[in-house]
Every structure is written in C-alpha cells, then in structure tokens.
Short mmCIF file of C-alpha atoms in Angstrom, two decimals:
data_model
loop_
_atom_site.label_atom_id
_atom_site.label_comp_id
_atom_site.label_asym_id
_atom_site.label_seq_id
_atom_site.Cartn_x
_atom_site.Cartn_y
_atom_site.Cartn_z
CA MET A 23 2.37 -7.72 -12.28
CA PRO A 24 1.38 -4.00 -13.08
CA THR A 25 -0.70 -3.33 -16.24
CA ARG A 26 1.26 -1.50 -19.37
CA LEU A 27 -0.69 1.20 -20.37
CA GLY A 28 0.24 3.02 -23.36
CA GLY A 29 2.03 6.49 -23.17
CA GLY A 30 4.79 4.68 -20.99
CA ALA A 31 2.30 4.32 -18.00
CA SER A 32 2.41 0.80 -15.85
CA ALA A 33 -0.61 0.94 -13.22
CA GLY A 34 -3.18 -1.56 -11.84
CA VAL A 35 -4.90 1.22 -9.52
CA SER A 36 -8.30 0.04 -8.46
CA LYS A 37 -10.07 1.36 -5.14
CA GLY A 38 -10.09 -1.04 -2.12
CA ALA A 39 -7.93 -3.63 -3.74
CA ALA A 40 -5.20 -4.72 -1.48
CA GLY A 41 -2.36 -4.61 -3.32
CA ALA A 42 -3.48 -1.53 -5.17
CA ARG A 43 -1.61 0.82 -2.81
CA GLN A 44 1.77 -0.95 -3.13
CA GLN A 45 1.35 -1.36 -7.16
CA ALA A 46 0.26 2.60 -6.85
CA ARG A 47 3.72 3.36 -5.56
CA ASP A 48 5.19 1.84 -8.36
CA VAL A 49 3.72 3.06 -11.21
CA GLN A 50 6.04 4.77 -13.85
CA PHE A 51 4.62 7.35 -16.52
CA ALA A 52 7.69 7.38 -19.47
CA ASP A 53 6.33 10.49 -20.83
CA ILE A 54 5.71 12.55 -17.61
CA PRO A 55 8.87 13.19 -15.27
CA VAL A 56 7.36 12.33 -11.91
CA PRO A 57 9.74 13.36 -8.45
CA LYS A 58 11.46 10.86 -5.93
CA GLY A 59 9.65 10.03 -3.19
CA ARG A 60 6.30 10.74 -4.79
CA LYS A 61 3.24 8.52 -3.50
CA ILE A 62 0.18 7.99 -5.82
CA ASN A 63 -3.14 9.46 -3.95
CA VAL A 64 -4.85 5.64 -5.22
CA ASP A 65 -8.67 7.78 -3.97
CA LYS A 66 -7.65 10.74 -6.34
CA THR A 67 -6.04 8.90 -9.50
CA VAL A 68 -7.99 7.39 -12.33
CA VAL A 69 -5.93 6.35 -15.62
CA VAL A 70 -7.37 4.69 -18.12
CA GLY A 71 -5.99 3.62 -21.76
CA THR A 72 -3.87 1.10 -23.28
CA ASP A 73 -2.00 2.68 -26.39
CA VAL A 74 -2.41 6.32 -25.14
CA TRP A 75 -3.03 6.53 -21.40
CA TYR A 76 -5.36 9.52 -20.21
CA GLY A 77 -7.00 10.53 -17.09
CA GLN A 78 -6.11 12.18 -13.55
CA LEU A 79 -2.80 11.46 -12.08
CA THR A 80 -2.97 12.65 -8.56
CA TYR A 81 0.16 12.06 -5.98
CA ASP A 82 1.39 13.78 -2.80
CA THR A 83 5.23 14.29 -1.59
CA ASN A 84 7.23 16.03 0.86
CA HIS A 85 8.53 18.91 -1.63
CA SER A 86 7.28 22.50 -1.52
CA ALA A 87 4.59 23.60 -4.12
CA GLU A 88 7.41 26.09 -5.50
CA SER A 89 9.81 23.39 -5.57
CA MET A 90 7.50 21.15 -7.84
CA PHE A 91 6.54 24.26 -10.05
CA GLU A 92 10.48 24.62 -10.78
CA PHE A 93 10.78 20.88 -11.10
CA TYR A 94 7.90 20.83 -13.77
CA THR A 95 9.21 23.85 -15.66
CA ARG A 96 12.91 22.70 -15.64
CA GLU A 97 11.80 19.11 -16.65
CA LEU A 98 8.50 18.82 -18.95
CA PRO A 99 10.43 20.04 -21.65
CA GLY A 100 13.02 17.26 -21.82
CA TYR A 101 10.08 15.12 -22.24
CA GLY A 102 9.16 17.04 -25.30
CA TRP A 103 6.10 18.86 -23.70
CA ARG A 104 5.63 22.47 -24.81
CA LYS A 105 4.41 25.35 -22.48
CA ILE A 106 1.40 27.00 -23.46
CA THR A 107 0.63 29.03 -20.29
CA SER A 108 1.47 28.65 -16.71
CA VAL A 109 -0.10 30.76 -13.85
CA ARG A 110 1.81 30.98 -10.40
CA ALA A 111 0.02 30.82 -7.56
CA ARG A 112 -1.56 29.45 -4.21
CA MET A 113 -2.91 26.72 -6.53
CA SER A 114 -0.32 26.97 -9.85
CA ILE A 115 -1.91 25.95 -12.90
CA MET A 116 0.77 24.87 -15.98
CA THR A 117 -0.58 23.81 -19.39
CA TYR A 118 1.83 21.80 -22.07
CA ASP A 119 1.35 19.86 -25.10
CA ARG A 120 3.34 17.18 -26.95
CA GLN A 121 2.08 15.64 -30.29
CA ASN A 122 -1.84 15.13 -29.78
CA ARG A 123 -2.43 15.40 -25.88
CA VAL A 124 -2.60 18.49 -23.43
CA LEU A 125 -0.96 18.12 -19.93
CA THR A 126 -2.91 20.39 -17.19
CA MET A 127 -1.63 20.09 -13.85
CA ALA A 128 -2.32 21.91 -10.78
CA ILE A 129 0.08 22.29 -8.07
CA SER A 130 -1.12 22.98 -4.33
CA PRO A 131 0.24 22.70 -1.10
CA ASN A 132 -0.49 20.39 1.48
CA ARG A 133 -0.06 21.50 4.83
CA ILE A 134 0.36 17.63 6.16
CA ARG A 135 3.41 16.31 3.27
CA GLY A 136 4.50 19.48 1.22
#
C-alpha cells in the first residue's frame, strides 16, 4: 500500500525496489493535475514529506510539450494555483503559487515519448 503524503500525494518511490516502478505508476497528487497516461520517471523523482510534500516530480507522457503547456495553463487555476510567470520555449518554464507553496515546472519535448 502506498505511503500517504500530505498535500495529496501517495508515494512509496525508492530506486531499485522491485515494486517501486508499479507503485510509481499509481501515485496520485490531489493538489496538482496530472495528465492521463503519464508514467513517473522513478530515477528522477524525489518526493518528501508527511503533512506537506515537496520535491521533484518527473514524468514522461506521450503528449506533446505544447499540449502539456496548454494542459497546465488550463488546469492549474482549478486546483487553486495562481500564475506568477511562464515562458513558452523549447523548454517551457511555468511558475505558480498557492497559499504558502510555489510550483515551478519545466516542460521539454522528449524525442522518443512526446
């Protein structure tokens, strides 16, 4: 059973653990939208916390970088996030805040997956 992290994250991701990769596919974050069909990159993800989680969430998706930028522009305000700034480029950067938290997101294309 995944560990419940504050802020709505369920995780139990540890490198090298046999069940970690399957468990990582099932992680849910109640405070940020995640696209359908995403796969968490366990080797690049570090999520820490009990009441409020923090860290780096990295995932791969078959969606284009452009569609992911549009997805987050559309969906984050519905989760209570307020846009501070965004830069749309080959590697797009988006920064949002909500209560006492800051979310910085980098979106870059992946030649293999999208």
